[in-house]
Amino acid sequence: MRAEMLIYIYGAICLSMIGFNLLYNLAMKRREPRLEKQCEKMKSEVMRQLDAIRKSGAVQPDHLHNLQRRLQKLKNLMAFDRVMQPLCEGARDDAVTQYLAQIRPAMLYLADCYRRRDATQAAYFAFLLSRYIIKKQMPIDSIQDVLLGYIQKQNLYCSVNALQALCAFGDAGHVLAALKLLDASPVFMHEKILTESLLSYAGDHDDLIRLLWMDIDAHSEQMQLAILNYIRFKTDGYQQEMFAVMQDEGKDKELRLSAIRYLGRYTYEPALDALIAFASDRDLSNWEYATVSLSSLVRYPGDRVMDTLKAALHSSNWYIRQSAALSLEARGVDYGSMMDVIAGNDRYAREMVTYRLETQRLQKAGGRR
Amino acid sequence: MMDAFKTFFDYVNALFVLYMIGYASFLFLAVTVGSSTLYQAKRRNLLKSELWGKYYVPVTIIVPAYNEEMTIESSVRSLLALEYPLYEIIVVDDGSRDSTAQILQKAFHMQQVSRPIQRKVPCRQAEAVFETHEFKVPITLIRKQNGGKADSLNMGINAAKYPYFICMDADSVLQYDSLERIVRPVLEEGDVVAVGGAVRPCNGAEIQNGRVVSYHLPDKILPCMQVLEYDRSFLAARILFDKFNGSLIISGAFGLFKKSVVIDAGGYDSTTMGEDMELVTKLHVFCREHNLPYHIRYATDAICWTQAPETLTDLRKQRRRWHIGLFQTMKRHRRMLANPKYGLVGSISYLYFLIYELLSPYIEIFGLITIVVAFALDLINVPFMILFFLIYVAYSAILSLTAFFARIHTIDLKLTALDVLKAIGLCALEVSCLRFILAFTRATALVGYKKKKNSWGRIERKKIQFK
């Protein structure tokens, strides 16, 4: 009878879950009209303040207090989000910009308030700050300090939103502090997310890069990789530094490969010999260096480069052959100039070149259609 | 003699009480954890806990096809409508005897190329490769010698350009945002080697541009019961296994894999009928034996719509195939059982699949036989037996409904009153009738399975209505 009792208990719990499902569904059905009502109220309130700004240049005296009180409730914050979204899309009205500037004290209060909530609510508030509230270089350092607290919450979304909010502020010092906190945090953040966040930085990229480079070795390898990739997308002024990274055998492989990619994007004559040496390396354990170097050689002129690319077509490594063929294709070589390979004895080289030339033809045909 | 029977039945009773407690507890845990996870995900969604940037991981979609002339064109068109910028499509025609390849060549203006393909994992020889670059993403068709689904997937892996690949069935449709959703775990955790998508029967759903525009339970009873079964057995259980990195299966209809790890592990095994489960189990073994940090995740919001079999014959064929695949995988990786090296995967996941999936049809049929024998010997309390059976039916039905409603409510699908009544009525029928029919099918699945080990499981295809 005990087993039967156990099943009765389980059944009762499941029945209560079905009850929960039904109640949840009912609540959801009611939630939307209620949220709509709250949005209407919030909208009329915000519009009243925008009118006040247009007339007198300032929000009404009790508005900040009301916002502080009302936006502590999550449903009101959601309503505020819905009201602000269309106002902040595209080119902002001057009144909206002024409104956002004037409600900063309320936002600062709320930022501190939501920092103490659970990670999902904190992440949501950080999201709002990054999307609607922060305008480039608004000098409210206190919010930025609070956002650094959000980064420490050990929740990916909270950290991402806070980092993006900080990038939207455009203050290099706070971004650097955030990256240091992220490095110390157990939360994993993919280098793609880090690089994209840095690319969204609203301040002067050269200043940020200068600051990041000064302290680059203090970061983890994953963070260094994100920074190197960011630099590759933003500036051509780091060839010498990247060359040093590429040549440093003590550096992580991914960092050196990133540096090679940089020197492929922004050519640097002193790096040519080293790139050719990587591309010609017969040691197949270094095939990744060879493959990336072959891609990077595309923009370097000269017969030496052409000879290196052609020689790499005969490599026993498939990826090296493919990379060489892609680079030759990117340099615009045609059947005529590749005749020696196409008519040659190396079947693998011939197949790879023929295939790339066919692909080139298909891509052109696809583009025409 | 009678005493011996009584002793025997006492032991059988004890065995079944333990078996039922284990099963009821697992189902209970799976459904409660599964439902609460879905509700948490819904809340996170409401509060915009998403990755909003354009973080795109390049992905190759591999579509193995064998005699798919009915569905292949609409399937590829549906893939072209996915809202994701960085992917390629590779269709591998496994020596079809119909005009699968010709239909694709004509529909997408494909041209033959002399593409060299590196054999990183073993597969049969390619006969011809066709490509087109006229569409949003490149499409490749590889026609190869017949070698089975696993062999075709291996060919796709060999030809894939990108570091992650997705395997899917030619008769399935991916939801418009499924790629973005399935790669998210890769961005969230650094060591994800595979992600399973949520496979849902599309019978009854109308899908336009990868979006569900109307949803109701299928008109036919059999697919309708499968909808309920998918939610209870697959959705809930996989969420539970995901909690401790213990998923042993990612459906062949929709899964994402890290190519380099799959290649290192040896790719798909073409000697098994359950290549999807075998690969995932092999990845666990490979990563644990090489001390590689890894996660195998389940993305509940990455949705793939698939055709559930509409006839009992097709359904039995499908389940027979699944059971043989399960048997082969469990047998091949038997060293995982309760081996501390494999952690919770060996002690919980493997044990669950062994007892409640592989052996369950035999245990259930053994149970039925003992009931008949006990009845013949007048050693059974019939009213109690009926009461217990009714409790079991009610309990399983309640769990099915819990999982079903949780899924429906958390993805904002609207049901009619008729659908709700249908779900309530059919969940009882599913656990009291269909389950026993499928138990018998699974119990007999291993008879003569070696003869058909490399064949494609064929079920009757319907043209996909992709608008």
PDB file of N, CA, C and O in Angstrom, chain A residues 22, chain B residues 216-218 221 224-225 228 397 401 404-405 415-429:
ATOM      1  N   LEU A  22      -3.239  25.949 -15.434  1.00  0.00           N
ATOM      2  CA  LEU A  22      -4.473  26.636 -15.816  1.00  0.00           C
ATOM      3  C   LEU A  22      -4.508  28.050 -15.238  1.00  0.00           C
ATOM      4  O   LEU A  22      -4.857  29.011 -15.934  1.00  0.00           O
TER       5      LEU A  22
ATOM      6  N   HIS B 216      -3.275  23.203 -33.940  1.00  0.00           N
ATOM      7  CA  HIS B 216      -4.280  22.422 -33.212  1.00  0.00           C
ATOM      8  C   HIS B 216      -3.816  20.976 -33.184  1.00  0.00           C
ATOM      9  O   HIS B 216      -2.920  20.591 -33.954  1.00  0.00           O
ATOM     10  N   LEU B 217      -4.386  20.194 -32.302  1.00  0.00           N
ATOM     11  CA  LEU B 217      -3.965  18.805 -32.233  1.00  0.00           C
ATOM     12  C   LEU B 217      -4.387  18.103 -33.520  1.00  0.00           C
ATOM     13  O   LEU B 217      -5.427  18.431 -34.093  1.00  0.00           O
ATOM     14  N   PRO B 218      -3.573  17.143 -33.994  1.00  0.00           N
ATOM     15  CA  PRO B 218      -3.909  16.481 -35.264  1.00  0.00           C
ATOM     16  C   PRO B 218      -5.296  15.835 -35.224  1.00  0.00           C
ATOM     17  O   PRO B 218      -5.772  15.444 -34.153  1.00  0.00           O
ATOM     18  N   ILE B 221      -6.045  10.083 -34.613  1.00  0.00           N
ATOM     19  CA  ILE B 221      -5.780   9.719 -33.212  1.00  0.00           C
ATOM     20  C   ILE B 221      -4.305   9.413 -32.953  1.00  0.00           C
ATOM     21  O   ILE B 221      -3.729   9.871 -31.963  1.00  0.00           O
ATOM     22  N   CYS B 224      -1.929  12.324 -32.772  1.00  0.00           N
ATOM     23  CA  CYS B 224      -2.352  13.114 -31.612  1.00  0.00           C
ATOM     24  C   CYS B 224      -1.776  12.516 -30.319  1.00  0.00           C
ATOM     25  O   CYS B 224      -1.256  13.235 -29.454  1.00  0.00           O
ATOM     26  N   MET B 225      -1.831  11.187 -30.227  1.00  0.00           N
ATOM     27  CA  MET B 225      -1.279  10.539 -29.031  1.00  0.00           C
ATOM     28  C   MET B 225       0.233  10.718 -28.983  1.00  0.00           C
ATOM     29  O   MET B 225       0.826  10.832 -27.909  1.00  0.00           O
ATOM     30  N   LEU B 228       1.310  13.981 -27.326  1.00  0.00           N
ATOM     31  CA  LEU B 228       1.313  13.895 -25.860  1.00  0.00           C
ATOM     32  C   LEU B 228       2.514  13.087 -25.364  1.00  0.00           C
ATOM     33  O   LEU B 228       3.164  13.443 -24.383  1.00  0.00           O
ATOM     34  N   ALA B 397      -1.470   9.777 -17.260  1.00  0.00           N
ATOM     35  CA  ALA B 397      -2.245  10.750 -18.033  1.00  0.00           C
ATOM     36  C   ALA B 397      -2.047  12.160 -17.467  1.00  0.00           C
ATOM     37  O   ALA B 397      -1.869  13.127 -18.216  1.00  0.00           O
ATOM     38  N   LEU B 401      -0.466  15.372 -19.420  1.00  0.00           N
ATOM     39  CA  LEU B 401      -1.176  16.658 -19.544  1.00  0.00           C
ATOM     40  C   LEU B 401      -0.351  17.795 -18.947  1.00  0.00           C
ATOM     41  O   LEU B 401      -0.313  18.898 -19.491  1.00  0.00           O
ATOM     42  N   PHE B 404       2.306  18.595 -21.411  1.00  0.00           N
ATOM     43  CA  PHE B 404       1.688  19.164 -22.617  1.00  0.00           C
ATOM     44  C   PHE B 404       1.257  20.616 -22.387  1.00  0.00           C
ATOM     45  O   PHE B 404       1.604  21.516 -23.155  1.00  0.00           O
ATOM     46  N   PHE B 405       0.525  20.851 -21.292  1.00  0.00           N
ATOM     47  CA  PHE B 405       0.041  22.228 -21.042  1.00  0.00           C
ATOM     48  C   PHE B 405       1.196  23.176 -20.746  1.00  0.00           C
ATOM     49  O   PHE B 405       1.171  24.336 -21.156  1.00  0.00           O
ATOM     50  N   LEU B 415      -4.916  26.951 -27.757  1.00  0.00           N
ATOM     51  CA  LEU B 415      -5.665  25.717 -27.996  1.00  0.00           C
ATOM     52  C   LEU B 415      -7.150  25.990 -27.957  1.00  0.00           C
ATOM     53  O   LEU B 415      -7.612  26.858 -27.215  1.00  0.00           O
ATOM     54  N   THR B 416      -7.898  25.232 -28.749  1.00  0.00           N
ATOM     55  CA  THR B 416      -9.354  25.354 -28.663  1.00  0.00           C
ATOM     56  C   THR B 416      -9.849  24.410 -27.556  1.00  0.00           C
ATOM     57  O   THR B 416      -9.095  23.529 -27.105  1.00  0.00           O
ATOM     58  N   ALA B 417     -11.118  24.589 -27.169  1.00  0.00           N
ATOM     59  CA  ALA B 417     -11.692  23.715 -26.128  1.00  0.00           C
ATOM     60  C   ALA B 417     -11.684  22.273 -26.621  1.00  0.00           C
ATOM     61  O   ALA B 417     -11.434  21.334 -25.842  1.00  0.00           O
ATOM     62  N   LEU B 418     -11.883  22.096 -27.931  1.00  0.00           N
ATOM     63  CA  LEU B 418     -11.890  20.749 -28.501  1.00  0.00           C
ATOM     64  C   LEU B 418     -10.516  20.091 -28.344  1.00  0.00           C
ATOM     65  O   LEU B 418     -10.411  18.905 -28.007  1.00  0.00           O
ATOM     66  N   ASP B 419      -9.466  20.891 -28.563  1.00  0.00           N
ATOM     67  CA  ASP B 419      -8.105  20.367 -28.399  1.00  0.00           C
ATOM     68  C   ASP B 419      -7.862  19.909 -26.964  1.00  0.00           C
ATOM     69  O   ASP B 419      -7.257  18.864 -26.733  1.00  0.00           O
ATOM     70  N   VAL B 420      -8.334  20.713 -26.027  1.00  0.00           N
ATOM     71  CA  VAL B 420      -8.125  20.367 -24.614  1.00  0.00           C
ATOM     72  C   VAL B 420      -8.849  19.052 -24.294  1.00  0.00           C
ATOM     73  O   VAL B 420      -8.285  18.143 -23.671  1.00  0.00           O
ATOM     74  N   LEU B 421     -10.093  18.936 -24.776  1.00  0.00           N
ATOM     75  CA  LEU B 421     -10.860  17.703 -24.526  1.00  0.00           C
ATOM     76  C   LEU B 421     -10.175  16.509 -25.183  1.00  0.00           C
ATOM     77  O   LEU B 421     -10.085  15.424 -24.604  1.00  0.00           O
ATOM     78  N   LYS B 422      -9.689  16.752 -26.407  1.00  0.00           N
ATOM     79  CA  LYS B 422      -9.009  15.684 -27.131  1.00  0.00           C
ATOM     80  C   LYS B 422      -7.766  15.220 -26.354  1.00  0.00           C
ATOM     81  O   LYS B 422      -7.518  14.028 -26.207  1.00  0.00           O
ATOM     82  N   ALA B 423      -6.997  16.193 -25.847  1.00  0.00           N
ATOM     83  CA  ALA B 423      -5.778  15.864 -25.095  1.00  0.00           C
ATOM     84  C   ALA B 423      -6.123  15.044 -23.858  1.00  0.00           C
ATOM     85  O   ALA B 423      -5.473  14.032 -23.570  1.00  0.00           O
ATOM     86  N   ILE B 424      -7.177  15.460 -23.149  1.00  0.00           N
ATOM     87  CA  ILE B 424      -7.549  14.754 -21.918  1.00  0.00           C
ATOM     88  C   ILE B 424      -7.995  13.321 -22.237  1.00  0.00           C
ATOM     89  O   ILE B 424      -7.595  12.358 -21.587  1.00  0.00           O
ATOM     90  N   GLY B 425      -8.804  13.193 -23.291  1.00  0.00           N
ATOM     91  CA  GLY B 425      -9.301  11.858 -23.647  1.00  0.00           C
ATOM     92  C   GLY B 425      -8.198  10.949 -24.143  1.00  0.00           C
ATOM     93  O   GLY B 425      -8.089   9.786 -23.724  1.00  0.00           O
ATOM     94  N   LEU B 426      -7.342  11.493 -25.012  1.00  0.00           N
ATOM     95  CA  LEU B 426      -6.360  10.629 -25.659  1.00  0.00           C
ATOM     96  C   LEU B 426      -5.163  10.283 -24.787  1.00  0.00           C
ATOM     97  O   LEU B 426      -4.508   9.279 -25.019  1.00  0.00           O
ATOM     98  N   CYS B 427      -4.889  11.104 -23.778  1.00  0.00           N
ATOM     99  CA  CYS B 427      -3.730  10.767 -22.953  1.00  0.00           C
ATOM    100  C   CYS B 427      -3.999   9.473 -22.184  1.00  0.00           C
ATOM    101  O   CYS B 427      -3.089   8.670 -21.972  1.00  0.00           O
ATOM    102  N   ALA B 428      -5.245   9.246 -21.797  1.00  0.00           N
ATOM    103  CA  ALA B 428      -5.577   7.995 -21.102  1.00  0.00           C
ATOM    104  C   ALA B 428      -5.460   6.816 -22.072  1.00  0.00           C
ATOM    105  O   ALA B 428      -4.930   5.750 -21.718  1.00  0.00           O
ATOM    106  N   LEU B 429      -5.935   7.032 -23.296  1.00  0.00           N
ATOM    107  CA  LEU B 429      -5.863   5.969 -24.300  1.00  0.00           C
ATOM    108  C   LEU B 429      -4.400   5.637 -24.630  1.00  0.00           C
ATOM    109  O   LEU B 429      -4.030   4.480 -24.821  1.00  0.00           O
TER     110      LEU B 429
END
